[in-house]
PDB file of C-alpha atoms in Angstrom:
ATOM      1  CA  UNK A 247      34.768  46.793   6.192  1.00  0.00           C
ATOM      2  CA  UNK A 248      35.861  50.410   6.305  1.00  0.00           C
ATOM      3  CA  UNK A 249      34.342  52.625   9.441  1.00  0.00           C
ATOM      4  CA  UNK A 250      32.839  55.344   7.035  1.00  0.00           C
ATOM      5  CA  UNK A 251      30.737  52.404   4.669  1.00  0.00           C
ATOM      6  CA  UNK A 252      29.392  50.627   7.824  1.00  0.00           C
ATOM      7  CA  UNK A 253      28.090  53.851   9.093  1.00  0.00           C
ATOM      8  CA  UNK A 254      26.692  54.055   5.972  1.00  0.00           C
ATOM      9  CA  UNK A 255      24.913  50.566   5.552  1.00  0.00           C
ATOM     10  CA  UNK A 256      23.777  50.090   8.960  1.00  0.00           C
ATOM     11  CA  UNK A 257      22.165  53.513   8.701  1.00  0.00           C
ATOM     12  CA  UNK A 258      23.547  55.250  11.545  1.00  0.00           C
ATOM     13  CA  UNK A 259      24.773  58.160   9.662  1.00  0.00           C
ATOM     14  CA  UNK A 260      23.056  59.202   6.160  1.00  0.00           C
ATOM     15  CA  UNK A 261      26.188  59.847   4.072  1.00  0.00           C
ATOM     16  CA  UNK A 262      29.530  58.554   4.272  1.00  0.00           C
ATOM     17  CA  UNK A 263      31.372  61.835   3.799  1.00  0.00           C
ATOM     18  CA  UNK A 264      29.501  63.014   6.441  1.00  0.00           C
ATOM     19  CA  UNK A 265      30.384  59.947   8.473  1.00  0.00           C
ATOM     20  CA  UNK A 266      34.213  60.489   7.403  1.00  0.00           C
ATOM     21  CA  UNK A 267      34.162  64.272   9.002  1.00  0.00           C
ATOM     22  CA  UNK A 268      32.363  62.682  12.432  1.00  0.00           C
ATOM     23  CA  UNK A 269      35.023  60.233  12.607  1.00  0.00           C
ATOM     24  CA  UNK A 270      38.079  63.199  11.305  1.00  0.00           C
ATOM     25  CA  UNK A 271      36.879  65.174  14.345  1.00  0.00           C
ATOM     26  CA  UNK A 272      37.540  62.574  16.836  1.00  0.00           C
ATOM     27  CA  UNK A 273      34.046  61.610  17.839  1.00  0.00           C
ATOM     28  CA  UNK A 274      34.256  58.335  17.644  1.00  0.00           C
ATOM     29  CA  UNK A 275      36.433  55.306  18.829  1.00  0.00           C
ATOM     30  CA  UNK A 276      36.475  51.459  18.098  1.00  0.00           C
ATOM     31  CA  UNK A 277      37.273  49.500  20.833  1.00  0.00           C
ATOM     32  CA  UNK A 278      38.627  52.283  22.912  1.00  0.00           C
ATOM     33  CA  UNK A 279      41.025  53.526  20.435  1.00  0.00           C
ATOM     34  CA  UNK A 280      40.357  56.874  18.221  1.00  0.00           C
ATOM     35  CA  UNK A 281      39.103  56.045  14.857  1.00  0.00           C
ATOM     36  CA  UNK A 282      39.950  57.324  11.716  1.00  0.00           C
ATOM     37  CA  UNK A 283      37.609  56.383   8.668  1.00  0.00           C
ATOM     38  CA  UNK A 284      39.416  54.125   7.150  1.00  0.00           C
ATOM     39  CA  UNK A 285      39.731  51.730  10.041  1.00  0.00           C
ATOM     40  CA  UNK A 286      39.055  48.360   9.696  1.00  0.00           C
ATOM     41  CA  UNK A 287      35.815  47.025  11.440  1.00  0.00           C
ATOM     42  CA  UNK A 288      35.135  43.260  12.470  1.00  0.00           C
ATOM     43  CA  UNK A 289      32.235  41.520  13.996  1.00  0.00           C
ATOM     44  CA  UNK A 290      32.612  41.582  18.163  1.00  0.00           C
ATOM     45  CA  UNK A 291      34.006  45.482  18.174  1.00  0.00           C
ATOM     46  CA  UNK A 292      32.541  48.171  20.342  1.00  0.00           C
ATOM     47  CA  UNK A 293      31.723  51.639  18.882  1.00  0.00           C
ATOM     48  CA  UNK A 294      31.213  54.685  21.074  1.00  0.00           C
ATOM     49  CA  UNK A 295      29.668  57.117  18.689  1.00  0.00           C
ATOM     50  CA  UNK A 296      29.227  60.947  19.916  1.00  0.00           C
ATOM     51  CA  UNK A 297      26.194  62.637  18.157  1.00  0.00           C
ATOM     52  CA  UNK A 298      25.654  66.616  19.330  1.00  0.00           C
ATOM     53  CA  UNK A 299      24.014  65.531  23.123  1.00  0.00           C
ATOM     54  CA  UNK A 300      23.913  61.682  22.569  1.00  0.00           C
ATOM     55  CA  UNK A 301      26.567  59.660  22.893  1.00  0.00           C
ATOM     56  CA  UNK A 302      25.819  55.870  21.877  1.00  0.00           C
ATOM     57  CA  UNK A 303      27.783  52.281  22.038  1.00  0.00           C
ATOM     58  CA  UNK A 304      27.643  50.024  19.747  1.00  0.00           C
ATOM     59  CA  UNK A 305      28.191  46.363  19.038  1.00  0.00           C
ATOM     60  CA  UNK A 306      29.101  45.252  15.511  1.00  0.00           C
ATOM     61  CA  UNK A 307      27.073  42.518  15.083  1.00  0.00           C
ATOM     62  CA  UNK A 308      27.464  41.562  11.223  1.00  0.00           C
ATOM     63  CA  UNK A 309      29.165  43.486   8.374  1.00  0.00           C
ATOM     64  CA  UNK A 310      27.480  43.450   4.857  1.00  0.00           C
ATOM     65  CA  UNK A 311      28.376  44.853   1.649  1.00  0.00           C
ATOM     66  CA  UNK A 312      24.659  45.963   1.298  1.00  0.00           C
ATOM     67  CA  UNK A 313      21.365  45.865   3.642  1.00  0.00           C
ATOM     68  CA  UNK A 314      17.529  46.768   2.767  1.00  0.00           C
ATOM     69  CA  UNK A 315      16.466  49.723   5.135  1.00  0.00           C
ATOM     70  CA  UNK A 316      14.521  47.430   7.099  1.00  0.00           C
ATOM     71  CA  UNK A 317      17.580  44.801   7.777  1.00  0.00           C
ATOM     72  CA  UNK A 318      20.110  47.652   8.723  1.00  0.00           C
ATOM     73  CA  UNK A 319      19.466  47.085  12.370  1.00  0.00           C
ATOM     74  CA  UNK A 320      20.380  43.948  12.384  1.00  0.00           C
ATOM     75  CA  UNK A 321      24.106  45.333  11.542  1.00  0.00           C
ATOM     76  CA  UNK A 322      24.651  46.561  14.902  1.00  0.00           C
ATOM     77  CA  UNK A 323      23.129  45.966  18.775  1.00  0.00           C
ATOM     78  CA  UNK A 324      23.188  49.007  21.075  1.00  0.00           C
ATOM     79  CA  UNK A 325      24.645  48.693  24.187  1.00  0.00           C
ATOM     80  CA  UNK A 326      24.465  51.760  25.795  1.00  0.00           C
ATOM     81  CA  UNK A 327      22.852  55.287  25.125  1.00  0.00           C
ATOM     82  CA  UNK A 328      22.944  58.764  27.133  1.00  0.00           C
ATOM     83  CA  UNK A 329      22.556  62.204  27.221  1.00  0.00           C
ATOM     84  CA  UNK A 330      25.104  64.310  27.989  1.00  0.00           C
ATOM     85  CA  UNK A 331      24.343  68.177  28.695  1.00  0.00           C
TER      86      UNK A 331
END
């Protein structure tokens, strides 16, 4: 599954264009390589997601074509989270 539609499913970012420009400006990285949106996601990688004065890691934990709102947690396991200032 494309970068941009898990973003998407799991909820993590509202639209997908938006998550395409996050991921165009270098903010975030899949398994400590720079992302583009079109990269390729699998079960067992490690996002590190910068949002404004969060940065977040990730765990892919399942990839589906389509979630309920409820489920779309159950895409992903945080690992880490922290502020940065």
């Amino acid at each position: 599954m494309r970068l941009d539609k898990f973003l998407k499913v799991s909820r993590l970012i509202k639209r997908r264009t938006l998550a395409k420009e996050v991921a165009g400006q270098g903010r975030i990285t899949v398994n400590g390589q720079p992302a583009k949106a079109s990269t390729v996601l699998s079960a067992g990688d490690v996002l590190v997601i910068k949002f404004g004065q969060k940065v977040v890691t990730l765990e892919v934990t399942s990839l589906k074509e389509a979630v309920k709102k409820d489920d779309a947690e159950s895409m992903y396991k945080v690992v880490h989270e922290e502020s940065v200032n």
